[in-house]
Coordinates of C-alpha atoms in Angstrom, one line a residue:
X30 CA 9.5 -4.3 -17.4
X31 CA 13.0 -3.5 -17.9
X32 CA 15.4 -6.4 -15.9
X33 CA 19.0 -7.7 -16.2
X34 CA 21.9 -6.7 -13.8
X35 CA 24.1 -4.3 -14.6
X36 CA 26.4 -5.3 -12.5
X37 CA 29.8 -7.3 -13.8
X38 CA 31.0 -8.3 -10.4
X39 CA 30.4 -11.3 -8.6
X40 CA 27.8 -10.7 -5.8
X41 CA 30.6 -8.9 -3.3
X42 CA 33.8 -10.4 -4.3
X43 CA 35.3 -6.9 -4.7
X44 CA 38.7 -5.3 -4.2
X45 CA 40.3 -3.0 -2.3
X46 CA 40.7 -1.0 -6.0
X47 CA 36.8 -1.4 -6.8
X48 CA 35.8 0.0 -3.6
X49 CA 38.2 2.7 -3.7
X50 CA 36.6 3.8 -6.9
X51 CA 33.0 3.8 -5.7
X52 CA 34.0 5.5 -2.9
X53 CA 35.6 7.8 -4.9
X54 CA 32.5 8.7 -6.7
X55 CA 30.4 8.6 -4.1
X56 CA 32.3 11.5 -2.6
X57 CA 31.9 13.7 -5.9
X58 CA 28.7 14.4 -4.6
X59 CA 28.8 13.1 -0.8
X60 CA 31.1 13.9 1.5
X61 CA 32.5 11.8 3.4
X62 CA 31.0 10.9 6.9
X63 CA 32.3 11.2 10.3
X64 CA 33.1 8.3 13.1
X65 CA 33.3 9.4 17.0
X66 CA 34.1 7.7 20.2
X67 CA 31.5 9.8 22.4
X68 CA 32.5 9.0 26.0
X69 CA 29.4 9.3 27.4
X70 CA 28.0 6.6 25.1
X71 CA 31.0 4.6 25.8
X72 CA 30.2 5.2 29.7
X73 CA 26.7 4.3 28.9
X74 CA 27.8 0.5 26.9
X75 CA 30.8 -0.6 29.2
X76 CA 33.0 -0.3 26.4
X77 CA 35.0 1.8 23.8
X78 CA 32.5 2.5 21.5
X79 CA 32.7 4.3 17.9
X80 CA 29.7 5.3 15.9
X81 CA 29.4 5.4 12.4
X82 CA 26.9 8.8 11.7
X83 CA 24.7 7.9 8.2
X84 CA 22.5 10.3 9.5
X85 CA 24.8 13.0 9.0
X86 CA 24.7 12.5 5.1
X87 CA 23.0 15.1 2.8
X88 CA 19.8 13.0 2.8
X89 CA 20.2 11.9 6.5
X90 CA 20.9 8.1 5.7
X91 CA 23.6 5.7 4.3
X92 CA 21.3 4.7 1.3
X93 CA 21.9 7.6 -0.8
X94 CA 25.7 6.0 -1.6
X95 CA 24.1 3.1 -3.2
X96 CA 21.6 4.9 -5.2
X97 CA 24.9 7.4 -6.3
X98 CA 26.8 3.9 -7.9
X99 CA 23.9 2.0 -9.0
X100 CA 22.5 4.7 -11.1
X101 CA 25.7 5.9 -12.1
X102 CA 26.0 2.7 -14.2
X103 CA 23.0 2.1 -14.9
X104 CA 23.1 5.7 -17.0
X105 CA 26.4 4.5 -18.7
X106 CA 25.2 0.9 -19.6
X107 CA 21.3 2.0 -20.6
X108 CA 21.8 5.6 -21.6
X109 CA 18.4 5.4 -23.4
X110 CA 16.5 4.4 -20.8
X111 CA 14.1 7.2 -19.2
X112 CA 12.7 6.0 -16.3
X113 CA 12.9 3.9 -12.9
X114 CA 10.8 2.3 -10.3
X115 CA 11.5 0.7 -6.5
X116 CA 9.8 0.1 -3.4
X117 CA 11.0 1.9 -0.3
X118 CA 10.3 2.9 3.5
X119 CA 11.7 6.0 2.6
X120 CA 15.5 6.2 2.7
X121 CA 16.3 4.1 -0.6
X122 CA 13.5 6.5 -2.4
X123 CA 15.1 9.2 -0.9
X124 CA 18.8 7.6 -2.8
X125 CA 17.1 7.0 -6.2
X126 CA 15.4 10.6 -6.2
X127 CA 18.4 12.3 -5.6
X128 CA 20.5 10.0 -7.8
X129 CA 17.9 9.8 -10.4
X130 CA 18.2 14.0 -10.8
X131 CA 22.2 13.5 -11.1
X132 CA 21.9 11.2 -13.6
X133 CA 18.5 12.5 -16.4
X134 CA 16.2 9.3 -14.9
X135 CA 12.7 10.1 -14.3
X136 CA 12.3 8.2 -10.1
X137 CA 9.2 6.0 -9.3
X138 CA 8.9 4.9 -5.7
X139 CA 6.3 3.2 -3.8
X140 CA 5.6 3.1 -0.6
X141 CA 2.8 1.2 1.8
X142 CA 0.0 2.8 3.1
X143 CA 1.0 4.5 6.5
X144 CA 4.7 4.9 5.5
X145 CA 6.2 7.8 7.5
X146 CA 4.8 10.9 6.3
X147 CA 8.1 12.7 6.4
X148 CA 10.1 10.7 4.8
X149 CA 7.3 10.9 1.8
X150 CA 7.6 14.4 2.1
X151 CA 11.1 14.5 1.3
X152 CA 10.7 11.7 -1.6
X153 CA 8.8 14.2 -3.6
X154 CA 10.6 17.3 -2.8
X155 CA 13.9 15.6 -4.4
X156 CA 11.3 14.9 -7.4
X157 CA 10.3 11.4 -7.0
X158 CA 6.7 10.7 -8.1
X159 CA 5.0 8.7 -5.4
X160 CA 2.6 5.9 -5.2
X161 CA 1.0 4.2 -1.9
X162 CA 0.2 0.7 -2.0
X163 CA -0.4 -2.4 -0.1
X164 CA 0.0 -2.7 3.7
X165 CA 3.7 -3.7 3.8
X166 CA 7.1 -3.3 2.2
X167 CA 6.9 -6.7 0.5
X168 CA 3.1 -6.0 -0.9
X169 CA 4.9 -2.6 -2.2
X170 CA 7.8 -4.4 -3.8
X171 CA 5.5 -6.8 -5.6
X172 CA 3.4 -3.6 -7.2
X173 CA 6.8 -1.7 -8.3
X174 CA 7.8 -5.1 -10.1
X175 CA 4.0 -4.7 -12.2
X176 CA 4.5 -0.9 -12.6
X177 CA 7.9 -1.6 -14.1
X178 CA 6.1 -4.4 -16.3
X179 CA 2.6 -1.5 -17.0
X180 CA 5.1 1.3 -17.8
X181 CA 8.8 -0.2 -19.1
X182 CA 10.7 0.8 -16.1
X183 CA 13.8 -0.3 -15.0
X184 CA 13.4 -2.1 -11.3
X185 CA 15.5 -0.9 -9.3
X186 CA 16.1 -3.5 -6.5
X187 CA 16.5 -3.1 -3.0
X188 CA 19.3 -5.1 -2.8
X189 CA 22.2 -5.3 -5.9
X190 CA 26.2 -6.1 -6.1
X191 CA 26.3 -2.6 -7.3
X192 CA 24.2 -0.9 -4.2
X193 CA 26.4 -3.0 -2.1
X194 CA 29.5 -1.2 -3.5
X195 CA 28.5 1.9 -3.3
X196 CA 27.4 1.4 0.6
X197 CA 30.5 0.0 1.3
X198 CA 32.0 3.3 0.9
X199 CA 30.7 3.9 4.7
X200 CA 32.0 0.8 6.0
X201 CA 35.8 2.0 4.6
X202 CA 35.1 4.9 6.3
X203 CA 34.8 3.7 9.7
X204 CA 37.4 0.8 9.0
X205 CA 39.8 3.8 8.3
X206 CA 38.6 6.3 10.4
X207 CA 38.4 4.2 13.8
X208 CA 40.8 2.5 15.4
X209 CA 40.9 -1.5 14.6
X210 CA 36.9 -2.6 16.1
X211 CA 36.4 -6.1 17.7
X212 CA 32.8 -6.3 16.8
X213 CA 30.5 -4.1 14.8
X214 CA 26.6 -4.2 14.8
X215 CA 24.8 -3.5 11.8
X216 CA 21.1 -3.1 11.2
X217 CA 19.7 -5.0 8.4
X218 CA 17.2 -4.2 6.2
X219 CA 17.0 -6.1 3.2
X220 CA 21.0 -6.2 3.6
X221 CA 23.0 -4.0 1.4
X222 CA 24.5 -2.3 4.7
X223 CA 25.5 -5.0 6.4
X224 CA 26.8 -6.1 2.7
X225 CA 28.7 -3.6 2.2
X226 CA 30.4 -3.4 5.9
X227 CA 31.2 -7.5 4.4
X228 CA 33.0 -6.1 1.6
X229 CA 34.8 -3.5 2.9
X230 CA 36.2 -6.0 6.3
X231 CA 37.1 -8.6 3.4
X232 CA 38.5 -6.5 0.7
X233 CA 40.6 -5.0 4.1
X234 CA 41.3 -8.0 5.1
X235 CA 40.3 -7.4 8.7
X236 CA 39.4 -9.7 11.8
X237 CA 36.5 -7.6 12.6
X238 CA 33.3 -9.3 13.8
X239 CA 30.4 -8.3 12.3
X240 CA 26.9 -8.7 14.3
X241 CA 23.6 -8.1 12.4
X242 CA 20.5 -6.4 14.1
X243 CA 16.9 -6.9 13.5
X244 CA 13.6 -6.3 15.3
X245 CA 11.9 -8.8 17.3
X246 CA 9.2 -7.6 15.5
X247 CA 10.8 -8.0 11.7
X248 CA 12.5 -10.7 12.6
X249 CA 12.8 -12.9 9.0
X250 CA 16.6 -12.6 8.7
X251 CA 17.2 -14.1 12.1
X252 CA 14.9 -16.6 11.4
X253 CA 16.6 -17.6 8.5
X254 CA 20.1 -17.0 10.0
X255 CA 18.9 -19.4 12.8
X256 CA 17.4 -22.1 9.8
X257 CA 20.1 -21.5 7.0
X258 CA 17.4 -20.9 4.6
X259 CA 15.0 -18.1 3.3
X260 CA 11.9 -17.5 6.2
X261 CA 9.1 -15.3 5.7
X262 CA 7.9 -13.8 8.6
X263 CA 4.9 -11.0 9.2
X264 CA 5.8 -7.5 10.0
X265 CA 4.8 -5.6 13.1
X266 CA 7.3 -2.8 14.5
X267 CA 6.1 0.1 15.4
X268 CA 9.4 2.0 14.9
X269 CA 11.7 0.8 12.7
X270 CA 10.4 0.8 9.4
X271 CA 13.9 0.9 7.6
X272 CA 14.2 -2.6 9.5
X273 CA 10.4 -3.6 8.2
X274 CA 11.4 -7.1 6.2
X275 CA 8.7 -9.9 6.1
X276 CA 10.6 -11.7 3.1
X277 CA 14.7 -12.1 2.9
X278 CA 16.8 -11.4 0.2
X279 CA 18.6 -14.9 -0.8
X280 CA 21.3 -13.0 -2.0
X281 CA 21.8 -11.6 1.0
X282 CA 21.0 -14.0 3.0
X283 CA 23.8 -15.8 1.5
X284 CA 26.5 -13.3 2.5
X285 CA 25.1 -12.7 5.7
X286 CA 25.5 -16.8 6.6
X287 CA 28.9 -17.0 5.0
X288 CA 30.6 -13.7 6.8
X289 CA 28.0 -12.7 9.8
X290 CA 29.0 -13.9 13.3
X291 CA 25.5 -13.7 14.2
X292 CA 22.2 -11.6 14.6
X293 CA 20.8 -9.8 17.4
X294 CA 17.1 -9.7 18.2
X295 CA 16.4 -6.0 19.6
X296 CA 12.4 -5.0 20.9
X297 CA 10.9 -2.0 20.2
X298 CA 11.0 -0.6 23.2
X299 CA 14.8 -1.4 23.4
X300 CA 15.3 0.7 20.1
X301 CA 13.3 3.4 21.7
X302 CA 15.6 3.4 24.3
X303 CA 18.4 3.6 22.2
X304 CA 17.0 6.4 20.2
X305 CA 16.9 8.4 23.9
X306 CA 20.2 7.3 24.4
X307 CA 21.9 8.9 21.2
X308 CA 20.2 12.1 22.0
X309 CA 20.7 12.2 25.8
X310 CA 24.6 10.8 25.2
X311 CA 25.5 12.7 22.0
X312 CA 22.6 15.1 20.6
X313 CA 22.0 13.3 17.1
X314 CA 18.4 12.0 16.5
X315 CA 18.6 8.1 15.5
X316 CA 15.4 6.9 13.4
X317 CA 14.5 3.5 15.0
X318 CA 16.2 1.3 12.3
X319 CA 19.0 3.5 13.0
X320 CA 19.2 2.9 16.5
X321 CA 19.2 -0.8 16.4
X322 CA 22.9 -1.3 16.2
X323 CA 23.1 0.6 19.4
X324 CA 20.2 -1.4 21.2
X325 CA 22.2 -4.7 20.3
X326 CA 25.2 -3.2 22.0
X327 CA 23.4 -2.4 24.9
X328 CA 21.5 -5.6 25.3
X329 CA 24.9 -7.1 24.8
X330 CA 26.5 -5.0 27.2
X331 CA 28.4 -7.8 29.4
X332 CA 29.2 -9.6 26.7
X333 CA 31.2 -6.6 25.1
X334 CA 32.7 -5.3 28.0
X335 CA 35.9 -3.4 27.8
X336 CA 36.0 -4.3 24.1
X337 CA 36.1 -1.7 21.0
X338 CA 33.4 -2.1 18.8
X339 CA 31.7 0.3 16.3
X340 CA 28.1 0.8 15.8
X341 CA 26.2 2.4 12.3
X342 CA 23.6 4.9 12.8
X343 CA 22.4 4.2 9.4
X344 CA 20.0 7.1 9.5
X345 CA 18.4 9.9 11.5
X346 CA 14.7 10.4 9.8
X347 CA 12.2 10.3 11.6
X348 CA 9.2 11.9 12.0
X349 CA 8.9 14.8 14.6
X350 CA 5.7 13.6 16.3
X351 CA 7.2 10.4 16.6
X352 CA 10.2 11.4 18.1
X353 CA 8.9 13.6 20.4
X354 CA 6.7 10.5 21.7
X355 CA 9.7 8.7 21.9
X356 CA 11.6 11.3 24.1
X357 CA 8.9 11.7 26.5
X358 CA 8.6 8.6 26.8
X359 CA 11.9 7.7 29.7
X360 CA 14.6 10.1 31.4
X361 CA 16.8 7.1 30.1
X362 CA 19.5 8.0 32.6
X363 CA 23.2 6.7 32.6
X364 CA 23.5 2.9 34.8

């Protein structure tokens, strides 16, 4: 296996300049996304509320600006290396194929068994070679780390000081693009997002509070936000696979108990009815991991009232068959 960071940073102690300069290359090859106030939604929450849209990026989620930086280096500081591996629900594979074409690396991803069949789909098609194995995203982690060992490939991890920089690029964005936010609720997955909204609020030097969201049903990093340690926790949404966690990050972990307010449980069905909501509201499909920020907003409705907070749709792929269940599921009509 091919190891050792790449990255020369401490974990997210960036500046303004740093960011700037990811950013900057992100946006040779992704433009920049947009950030609306859509007054139905805001009718919908009780409050004035912005939204963040990953899921219009090329490849439909925020990950891809990760994948852009992280590979970017890795080129420059390993130019002979060939190949890479990761685990992914989808949207990180879907950032390491496209970045790996940019940037002459040969992409491994793997994926559990059951992984949404679209989002594999789109893997291959931006040349990723594709492997299904174990029964969750942690069992799938574990196998890229002995594929990497098996085949000398660099591991990619899910989480990385470098990823986090380039995903902060969306969080300037919004910081930027919106008016200044009282709260803003992120969805975490194994935490670059949320990382990266961290950097950007700090290296700003904003007041913003920043909320994390999780699934009842992946709920490790509240756990260990609650306990102020590292909690495993079994796996069992049947939506939001981008959420789909059993095992924390600790270096996550420790950014998200230093500079996170504090994390919102969300249930399935209350994702689903945020999912309906985006549509109804605005017309953009939400994948369920990308409709948890707006679930925690709506659960929190009385506590936010009348305040101006942001929300990330951190991505909009979903399967059609799955969508269309969810749709048909309520009218999910205005209160």
């Amino acid at each position: 296996m091919v190891t050792g960071s790449i990255a020369s940073a401490s974990l997210i102690n960036f500046s303004l300049g740093e960011l700037d300069t990811a950013a900057d290359l992100v946006h040779r090859y992704i433009p920049p996304t947009p950030q609306y106030q859509w007054p139905l939604l805001s009718h919908r929450v009780g409050c004035e509320l912005w939204v963040k849209h990953e899921n219009h990026t090329p490849l439909g989620a925020f990950k891809v600006r990760g994948g852009i930086v992280f590979l970017e280096n890795l080129q420059r500081a390993r130019p002979e290396l060939k190949g890479i591996v990761s685990a992914t629900r989808g949207n990180h594979g879907q950032s390491l194929g496209y970045a790996a074409r940019l940037f002459g690396f040969h992409a491994t991803v793997v994926v559990p068994h059951g992984n949404s069949e679209e989002k594999n789909t789109a893997m291959r098609a931006l040349g990723a070679e594709l492997i299904e194995h174990g029964h969750d995203f942690q069992a799938s982690y574990e196998y890229a780390e002995e594929l990497a060992r098996q085949r000398e490939l660099f591991h990619v991890p899910t989480f990385d000081p470098l990823l986090v920089k380039g995903v902060s690029s969306y969080a300037l964005e919004l910081f930027r693009g919106a008016p200044p936010l009282d709260v803003v609720y992120v969805p975490i997955g194994q935490g670059s997002g949320i990382c990266g909204v961290v950097a950007a609020s700090n290296a700003l030097g904003l007041r913003t509070k920043i909320a994390g969201v999780v699934s009842t049903c992946a709920p490790a990093y509240a756990l260990s936000f609650r306990e102020r340690r590292p909690i495993a926790h079994e796996v069992t949404t049947r939506i939001a696979d981008g959420v789909a966690v059993r095992k924390p990050d600790e270096r996550s972990l420790e950014v998200i108990l230093s500079n996170v307010e504090r994390i919102i449980e969300v249930t399935d069905d209350e994702i689903e009815a945020a999912m309906r909501a985006y549509f109804t509201d605005t017309h953009n499909v939400a994948e369920g991991a990308g409709a948890a920020a707006l679930a925690a907003a709506m659960q929190e409705r009385e506590r936010i009232a009348g305040k101006r907070i942001g929300v990330v749709l951190s991505g909009g792929n979903v399967d059609a068959e799955v969508f269309a269940r969810v749709l048909a599921a309520s009218d999910s009509k205005l209160p």
